Short mmCIF file of C-alpha atoms in Angstrom, two decimals:
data_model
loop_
_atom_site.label_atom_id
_atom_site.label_comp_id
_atom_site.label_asym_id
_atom_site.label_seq_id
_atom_site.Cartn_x
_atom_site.Cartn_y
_atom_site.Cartn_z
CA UNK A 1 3.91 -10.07 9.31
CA UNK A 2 5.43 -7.66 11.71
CA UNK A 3 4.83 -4.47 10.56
CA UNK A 4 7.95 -3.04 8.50
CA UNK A 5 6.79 0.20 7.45
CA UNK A 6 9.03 3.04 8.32
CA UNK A 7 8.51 5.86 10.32
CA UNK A 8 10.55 8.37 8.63
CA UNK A 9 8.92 11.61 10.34
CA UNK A 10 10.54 12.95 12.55
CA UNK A 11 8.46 16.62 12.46
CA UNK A 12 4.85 16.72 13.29
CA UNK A 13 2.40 14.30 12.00
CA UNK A 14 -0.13 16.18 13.09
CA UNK A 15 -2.79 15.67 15.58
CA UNK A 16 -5.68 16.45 12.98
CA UNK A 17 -4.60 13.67 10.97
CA UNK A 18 -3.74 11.28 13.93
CA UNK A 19 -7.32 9.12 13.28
CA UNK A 20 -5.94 7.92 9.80
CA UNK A 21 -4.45 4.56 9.93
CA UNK A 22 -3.85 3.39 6.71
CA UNK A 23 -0.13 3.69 7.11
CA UNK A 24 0.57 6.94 5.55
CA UNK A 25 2.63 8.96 7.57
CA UNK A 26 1.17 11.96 6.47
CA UNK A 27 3.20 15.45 7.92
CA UNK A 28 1.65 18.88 8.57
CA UNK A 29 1.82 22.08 8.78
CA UNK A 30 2.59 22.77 5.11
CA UNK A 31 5.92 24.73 6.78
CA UNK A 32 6.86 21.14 8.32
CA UNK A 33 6.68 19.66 5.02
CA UNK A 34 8.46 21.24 3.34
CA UNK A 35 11.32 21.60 5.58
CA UNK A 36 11.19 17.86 5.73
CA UNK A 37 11.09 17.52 2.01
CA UNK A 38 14.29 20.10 1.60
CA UNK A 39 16.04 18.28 4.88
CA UNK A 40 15.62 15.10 3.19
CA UNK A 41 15.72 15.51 -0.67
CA UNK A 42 12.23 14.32 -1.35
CA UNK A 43 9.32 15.61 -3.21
CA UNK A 44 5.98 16.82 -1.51
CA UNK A 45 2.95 14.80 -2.29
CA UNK A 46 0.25 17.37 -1.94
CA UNK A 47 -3.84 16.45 -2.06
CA UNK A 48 -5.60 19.36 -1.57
CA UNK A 49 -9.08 18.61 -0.59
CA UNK A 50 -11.36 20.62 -2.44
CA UNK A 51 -14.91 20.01 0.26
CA UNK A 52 -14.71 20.11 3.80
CA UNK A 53 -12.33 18.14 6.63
CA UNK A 54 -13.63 17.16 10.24
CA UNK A 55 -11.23 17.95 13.14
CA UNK A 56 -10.25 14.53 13.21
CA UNK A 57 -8.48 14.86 9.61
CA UNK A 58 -11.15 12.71 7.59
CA UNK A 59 -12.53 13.48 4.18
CA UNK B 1 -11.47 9.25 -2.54
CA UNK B 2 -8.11 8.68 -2.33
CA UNK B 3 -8.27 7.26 1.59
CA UNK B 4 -10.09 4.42 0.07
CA UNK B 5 -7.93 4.00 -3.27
CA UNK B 6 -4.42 4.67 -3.90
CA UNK B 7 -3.51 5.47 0.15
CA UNK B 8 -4.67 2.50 1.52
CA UNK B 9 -2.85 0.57 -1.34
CA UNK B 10 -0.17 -1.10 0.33
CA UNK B 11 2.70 -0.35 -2.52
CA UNK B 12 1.24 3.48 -2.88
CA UNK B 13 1.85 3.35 0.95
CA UNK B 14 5.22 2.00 1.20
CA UNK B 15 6.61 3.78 -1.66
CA UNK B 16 4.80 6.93 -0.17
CA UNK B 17 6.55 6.43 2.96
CA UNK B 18 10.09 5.79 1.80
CA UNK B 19 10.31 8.25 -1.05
CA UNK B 20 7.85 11.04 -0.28
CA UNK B 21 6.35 13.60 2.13
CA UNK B 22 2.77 13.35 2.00
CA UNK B 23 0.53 16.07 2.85
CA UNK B 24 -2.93 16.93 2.79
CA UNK B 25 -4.87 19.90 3.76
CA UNK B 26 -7.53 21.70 3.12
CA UNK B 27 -8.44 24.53 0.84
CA UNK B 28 -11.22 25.86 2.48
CA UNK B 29 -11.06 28.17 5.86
CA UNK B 30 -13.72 26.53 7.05
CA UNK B 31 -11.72 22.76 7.29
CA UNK B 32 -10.11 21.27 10.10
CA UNK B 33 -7.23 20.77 7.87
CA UNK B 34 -7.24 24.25 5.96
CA UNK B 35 -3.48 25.46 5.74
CA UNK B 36 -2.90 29.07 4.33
CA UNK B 37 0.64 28.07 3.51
CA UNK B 38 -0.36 25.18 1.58
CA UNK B 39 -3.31 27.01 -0.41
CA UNK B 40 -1.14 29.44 -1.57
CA UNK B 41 1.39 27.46 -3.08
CA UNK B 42 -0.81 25.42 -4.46
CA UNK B 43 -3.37 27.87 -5.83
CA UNK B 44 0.34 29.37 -7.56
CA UNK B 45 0.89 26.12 -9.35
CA UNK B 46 -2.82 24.97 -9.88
CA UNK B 47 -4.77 28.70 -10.18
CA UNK B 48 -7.92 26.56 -10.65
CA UNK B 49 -8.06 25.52 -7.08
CA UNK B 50 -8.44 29.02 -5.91
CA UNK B 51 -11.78 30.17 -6.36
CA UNK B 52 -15.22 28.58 -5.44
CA UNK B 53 -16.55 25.36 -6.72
CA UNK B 54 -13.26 24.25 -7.73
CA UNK B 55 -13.20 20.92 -9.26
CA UNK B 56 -12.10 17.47 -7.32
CA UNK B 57 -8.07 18.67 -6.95
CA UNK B 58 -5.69 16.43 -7.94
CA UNK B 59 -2.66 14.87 -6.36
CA UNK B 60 0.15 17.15 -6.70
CA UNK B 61 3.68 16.28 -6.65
CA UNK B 62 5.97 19.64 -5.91
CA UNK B 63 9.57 20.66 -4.87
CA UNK B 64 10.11 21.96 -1.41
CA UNK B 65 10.47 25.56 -2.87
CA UNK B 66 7.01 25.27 -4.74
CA UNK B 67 7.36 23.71 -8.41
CA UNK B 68 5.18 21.47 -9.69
CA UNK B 69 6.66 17.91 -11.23
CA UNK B 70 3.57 16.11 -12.13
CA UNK B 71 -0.07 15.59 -10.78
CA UNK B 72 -2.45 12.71 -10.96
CA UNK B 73 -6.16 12.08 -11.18
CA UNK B 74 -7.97 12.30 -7.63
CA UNK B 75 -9.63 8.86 -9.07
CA UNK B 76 -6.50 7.74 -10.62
CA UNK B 77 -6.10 3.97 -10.60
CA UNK B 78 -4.05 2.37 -7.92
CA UNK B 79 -1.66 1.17 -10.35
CA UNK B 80 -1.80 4.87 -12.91
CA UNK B 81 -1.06 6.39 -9.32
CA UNK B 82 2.08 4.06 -8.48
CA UNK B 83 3.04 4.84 -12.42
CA UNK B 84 3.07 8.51 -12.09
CA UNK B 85 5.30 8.18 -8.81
CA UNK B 86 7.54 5.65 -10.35
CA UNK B 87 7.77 8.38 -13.49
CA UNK B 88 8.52 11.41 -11.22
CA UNK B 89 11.16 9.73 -8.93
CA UNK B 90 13.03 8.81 -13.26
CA UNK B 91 12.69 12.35 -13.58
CA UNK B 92 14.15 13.87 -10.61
CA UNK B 93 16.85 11.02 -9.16
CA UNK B 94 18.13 13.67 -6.99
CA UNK B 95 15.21 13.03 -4.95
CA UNK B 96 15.51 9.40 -5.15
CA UNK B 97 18.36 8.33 -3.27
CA UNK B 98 19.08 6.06 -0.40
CA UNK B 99 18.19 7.55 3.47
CA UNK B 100 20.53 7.26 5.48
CA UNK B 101 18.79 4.25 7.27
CA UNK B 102 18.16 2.49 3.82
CA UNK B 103 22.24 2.85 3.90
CA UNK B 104 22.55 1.29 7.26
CA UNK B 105 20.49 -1.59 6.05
CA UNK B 106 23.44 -4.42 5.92
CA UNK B 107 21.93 -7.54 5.61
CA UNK B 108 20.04 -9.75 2.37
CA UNK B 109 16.92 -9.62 4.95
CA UNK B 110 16.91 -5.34 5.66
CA UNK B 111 17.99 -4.52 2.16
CA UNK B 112 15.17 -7.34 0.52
CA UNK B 113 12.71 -5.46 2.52
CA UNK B 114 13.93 -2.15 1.34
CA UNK B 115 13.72 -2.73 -1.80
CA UNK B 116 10.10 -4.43 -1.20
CA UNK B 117 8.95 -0.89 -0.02
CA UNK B 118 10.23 0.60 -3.05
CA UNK B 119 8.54 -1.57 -5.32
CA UNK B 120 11.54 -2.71 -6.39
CA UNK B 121 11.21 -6.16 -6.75
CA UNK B 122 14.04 -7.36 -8.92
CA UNK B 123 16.67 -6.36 -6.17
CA UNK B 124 14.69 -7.63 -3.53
CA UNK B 125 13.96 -11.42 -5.43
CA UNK B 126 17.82 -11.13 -5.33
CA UNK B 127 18.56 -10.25 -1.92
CA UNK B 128 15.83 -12.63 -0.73
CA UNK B 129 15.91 -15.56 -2.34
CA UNK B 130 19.16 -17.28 -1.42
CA UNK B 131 18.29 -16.89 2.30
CA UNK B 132 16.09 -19.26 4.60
CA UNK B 133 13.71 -16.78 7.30
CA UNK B 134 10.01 -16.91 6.88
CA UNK B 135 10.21 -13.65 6.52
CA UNK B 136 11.91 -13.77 3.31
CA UNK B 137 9.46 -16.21 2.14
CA UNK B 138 6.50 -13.98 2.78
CA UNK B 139 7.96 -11.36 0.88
CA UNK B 140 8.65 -13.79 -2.23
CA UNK B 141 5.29 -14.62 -2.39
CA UNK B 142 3.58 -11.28 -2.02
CA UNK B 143 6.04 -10.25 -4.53
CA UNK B 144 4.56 -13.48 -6.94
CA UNK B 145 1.01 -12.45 -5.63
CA UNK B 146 1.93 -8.81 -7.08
CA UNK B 147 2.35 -10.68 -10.47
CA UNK B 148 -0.43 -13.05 -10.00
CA UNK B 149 2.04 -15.97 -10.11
CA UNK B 150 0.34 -18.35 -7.85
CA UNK B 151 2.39 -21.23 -8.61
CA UNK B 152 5.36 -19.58 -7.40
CA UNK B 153 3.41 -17.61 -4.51
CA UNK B 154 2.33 -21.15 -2.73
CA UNK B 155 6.06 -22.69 -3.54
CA UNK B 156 7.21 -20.17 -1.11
CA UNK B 157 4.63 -20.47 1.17
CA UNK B 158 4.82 -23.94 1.20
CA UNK B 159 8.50 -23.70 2.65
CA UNK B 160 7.01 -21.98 5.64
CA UNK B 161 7.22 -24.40 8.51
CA UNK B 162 7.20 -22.23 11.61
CA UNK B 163 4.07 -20.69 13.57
CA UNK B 164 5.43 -17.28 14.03
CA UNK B 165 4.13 -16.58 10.52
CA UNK B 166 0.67 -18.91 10.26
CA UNK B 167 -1.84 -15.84 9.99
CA UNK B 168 0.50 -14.75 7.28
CA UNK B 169 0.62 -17.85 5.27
CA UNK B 170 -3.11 -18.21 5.64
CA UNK B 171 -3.93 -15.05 4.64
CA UNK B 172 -1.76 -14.71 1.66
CA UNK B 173 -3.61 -18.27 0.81
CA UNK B 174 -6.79 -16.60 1.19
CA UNK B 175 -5.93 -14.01 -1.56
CA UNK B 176 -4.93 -16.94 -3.92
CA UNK B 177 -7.89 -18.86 -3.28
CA UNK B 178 -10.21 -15.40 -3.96
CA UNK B 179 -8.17 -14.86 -7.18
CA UNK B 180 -8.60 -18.59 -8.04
CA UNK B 181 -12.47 -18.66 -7.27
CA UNK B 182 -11.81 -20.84 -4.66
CA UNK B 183 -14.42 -18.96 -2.55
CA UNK B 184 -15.34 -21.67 0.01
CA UNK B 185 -11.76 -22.35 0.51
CA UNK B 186 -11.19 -18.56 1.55
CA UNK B 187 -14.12 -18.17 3.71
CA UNK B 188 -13.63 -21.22 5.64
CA UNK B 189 -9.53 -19.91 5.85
CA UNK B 190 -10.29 -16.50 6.72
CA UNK B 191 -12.23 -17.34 9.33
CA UNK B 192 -9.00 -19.24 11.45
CA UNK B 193 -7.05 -15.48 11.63
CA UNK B 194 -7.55 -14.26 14.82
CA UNK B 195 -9.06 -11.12 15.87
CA UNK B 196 -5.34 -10.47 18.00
CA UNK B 197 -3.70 -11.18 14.18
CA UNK B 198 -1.95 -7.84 12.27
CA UNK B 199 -3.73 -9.36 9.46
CA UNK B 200 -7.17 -10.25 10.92
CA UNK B 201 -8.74 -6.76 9.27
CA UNK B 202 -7.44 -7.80 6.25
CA UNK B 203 -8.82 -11.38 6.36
CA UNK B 204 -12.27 -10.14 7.10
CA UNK B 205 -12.02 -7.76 4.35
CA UNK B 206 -11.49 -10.64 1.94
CA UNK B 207 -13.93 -12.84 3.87
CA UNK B 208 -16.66 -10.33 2.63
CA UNK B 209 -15.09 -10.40 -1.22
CA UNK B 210 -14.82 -14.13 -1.45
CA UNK B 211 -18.76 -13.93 0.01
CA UNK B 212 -19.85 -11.84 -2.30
CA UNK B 213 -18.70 -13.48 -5.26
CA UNK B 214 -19.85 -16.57 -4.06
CA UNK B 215 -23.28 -14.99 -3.95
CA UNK B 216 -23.93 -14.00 -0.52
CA UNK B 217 -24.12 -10.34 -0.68
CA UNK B 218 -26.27 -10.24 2.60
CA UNK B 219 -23.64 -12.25 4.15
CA UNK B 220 -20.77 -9.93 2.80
CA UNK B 221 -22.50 -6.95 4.25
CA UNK B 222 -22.87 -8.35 7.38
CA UNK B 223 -19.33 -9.53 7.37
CA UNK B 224 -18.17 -6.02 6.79
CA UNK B 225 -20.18 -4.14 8.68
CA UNK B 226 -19.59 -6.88 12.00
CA UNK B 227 -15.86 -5.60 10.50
CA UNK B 228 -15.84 -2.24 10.95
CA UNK B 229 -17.91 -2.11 14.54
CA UNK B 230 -15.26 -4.16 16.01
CA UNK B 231 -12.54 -1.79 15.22
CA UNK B 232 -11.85 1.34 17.24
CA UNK B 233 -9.50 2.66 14.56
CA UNK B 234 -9.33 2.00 10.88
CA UNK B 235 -6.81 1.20 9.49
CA UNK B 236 -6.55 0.64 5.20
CA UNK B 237 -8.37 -2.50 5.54
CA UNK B 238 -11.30 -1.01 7.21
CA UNK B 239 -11.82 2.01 4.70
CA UNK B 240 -11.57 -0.67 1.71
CA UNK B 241 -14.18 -2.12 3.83
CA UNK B 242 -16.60 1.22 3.52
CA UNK B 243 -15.89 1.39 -0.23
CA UNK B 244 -16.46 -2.08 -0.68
CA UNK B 245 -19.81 -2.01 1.81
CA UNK B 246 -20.90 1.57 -0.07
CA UNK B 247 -20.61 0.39 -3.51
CA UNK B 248 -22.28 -3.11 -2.84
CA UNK B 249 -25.20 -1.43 -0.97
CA UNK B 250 -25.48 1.59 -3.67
CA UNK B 251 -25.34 -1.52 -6.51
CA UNK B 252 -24.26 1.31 -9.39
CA UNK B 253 -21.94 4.20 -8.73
CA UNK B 254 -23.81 7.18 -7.37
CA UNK B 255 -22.86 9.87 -5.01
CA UNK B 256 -22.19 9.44 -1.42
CA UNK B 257 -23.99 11.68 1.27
CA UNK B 258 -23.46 11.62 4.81
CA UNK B 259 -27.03 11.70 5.24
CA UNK B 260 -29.85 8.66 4.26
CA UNK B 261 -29.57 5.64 2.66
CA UNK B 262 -26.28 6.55 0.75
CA UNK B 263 -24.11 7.08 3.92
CA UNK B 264 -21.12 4.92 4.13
CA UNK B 265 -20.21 3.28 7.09
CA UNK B 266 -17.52 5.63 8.32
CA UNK B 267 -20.01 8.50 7.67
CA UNK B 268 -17.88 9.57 4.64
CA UNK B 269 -17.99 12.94 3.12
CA UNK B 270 -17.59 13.06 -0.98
CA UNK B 271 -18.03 10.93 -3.55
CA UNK B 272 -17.42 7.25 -4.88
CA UNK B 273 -14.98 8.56 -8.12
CA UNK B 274 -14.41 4.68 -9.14
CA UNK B 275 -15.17 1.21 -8.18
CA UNK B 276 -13.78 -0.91 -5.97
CA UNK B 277 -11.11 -2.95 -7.98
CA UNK B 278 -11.55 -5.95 -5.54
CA UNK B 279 -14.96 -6.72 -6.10
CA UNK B 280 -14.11 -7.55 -9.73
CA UNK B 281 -15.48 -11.55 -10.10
CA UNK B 282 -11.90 -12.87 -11.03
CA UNK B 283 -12.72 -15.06 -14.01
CA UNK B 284 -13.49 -18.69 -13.23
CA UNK B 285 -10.97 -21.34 -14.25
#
């Protein structure tokens, strides 16, 4: 099936998490997401991770 | 690990996607995600998280301005995890209207989909099922997959006549036959997606599952592992793969290490918080 998924982001989706593929369109800086959440009227879904990131954004 | 549960969960995805602004950093200085910003707002709303040894965060759903709505278990379910967003869009419908290209969605076909993403499969059985595209048909049956209705699942499939969607049809057919214990049947049809096909990750995936509950562990490993060296990026099929690979090689739930015998495939930091809910042996008919 093509894919349908939208890409809603329109701020960065940053380069650190650029490696994940799973079709989560993840958005950092913290500052971006929130502006995006207050721009669009939608609540942040935060997961903090509690040991260690590599610089390509896994965990 | 989330990445292998609830985020590569195509419905946690979607809904994610269309109703949410995910965001993960994090807490420690010494990450390539930490985010000052972030750990302070969070440490405000969840003071646990802010000294050391903190225990395995949660997901956190918050307001733009820094109030906290609800959270769920880092090894929440895949379907407590789509329960506790469901609950927390009731709760605040302000944050759960319509974007402005959901609006601009005029036909059956655009809003069906829609409403697919949402999880809102009522509205989109009714805005799909009076109209004639493959497409729509897909989307009937992976809404009867959803309900493990395979009766009605293959009557749509069944009404599929064109090759645009074949891998689709065959794959969706290999999840029935690996919920049916029809093992052979979704080897043998896994193996005719192609490696070019969207869904050929996901076929492989499933290729491993229906091998390993046929009794051919060795061959499942190999399957997966032949899986994830073919693939330059990895996508949520792949990192079911590592979970799936981990847990078959570890036999029992025990910590992961990116060192040893108890490395995962993608090297993974962490640990495995729950089993993989696809290697449960559907019960034979």
């Amino acid at each position: 099936m093509a894919s349908s998924m939208a890409l809603h982001s329109q701020v960065r989706e940053d380069i650190a998490l650029s490696k994940d593929k799973t079709g989560m369109k993840w958005v950092a800086p913290f500052d971006d997401a929130t502006a995006k959440a207050k721009k669009d009227q939608r609540i942040l879904m935060v997961k903090p991770i509690a040991f260690g990131t590599d610089n390509k954004g896994c965990w | 690990m989330l990445r292998v549960g609830p985020f590569c969960d195509p419905q946690i995805v979607s809904l994610s996607n269309r109703r949410f602004i995910p965001f993960a950093f994090d807490l420690s200085n010494k990450g390539g995600l930490f985010d000052p910003t972030a750990r302070k707002a969070v440490v405000a709303v969840s003071p646990e998280l802010g000294g050391n040894g903190v225990p395995t965060p949660d997901v956190l759903f918050m307001t733009a301005d820094g109030k906290l709505l609800a959270r769920v278990s880092n090894y929440a379910s895949e379907a407590e995890f789509l329960e506790v967003m469901k609950q927390v869009l009731t709760d605040h419908p302000e944050c759960n209207k319509a974007s402005k290209e959901e609006l601009a969605a005029t036909t059956p076909l655009e809003r069906g989909r829609v409403a697919f993403e949402l999880n809102d499969f009522t509205t989109a059985k009714k805005e799909l099922s009076a109209l004639e595209s493959d497409e729509s048909k897909i989307l009937l049956s992976q809404i009867a997959r959803y309900a493990q209705d395979w009766k009605t699942a293959e009557r749509h499939l069944s009404d599929i006549t064109t090759d645009e969607w074949k891998d689709d049809v065959q794959m969706e057919r290999v999840r029935m036959h690996v919920a049916n214990s029809e093992f052979e049947k979704a080897i043998k049809l896994a193996d005719l997606i192609h490696q070019k096909s969207n869904r050929y990750t996901e076929a492989r995936y499933f290729k491993g599952v229906a091998q390993s509950f046929n009794g051919e562990s060795k061959l499942a490993l190999a399957t997966w592992k032949e899986l994830f060296l073919s693939q330059k990026e990895h996508d949520n099929w792949v990192y079911r793969t590592d979970w799936a690979y981990s847990q078959t090689i570890q036999k029992e739930k025990k910590l992961m290490s990116t060192t040893g015998k108890r490395v995962s495939l993608l090297g993974r930091i962490g640990y495995m918080g729950r089993s993989n809910p696809d290697l449960v042996k559907p019960k034979a008919k």
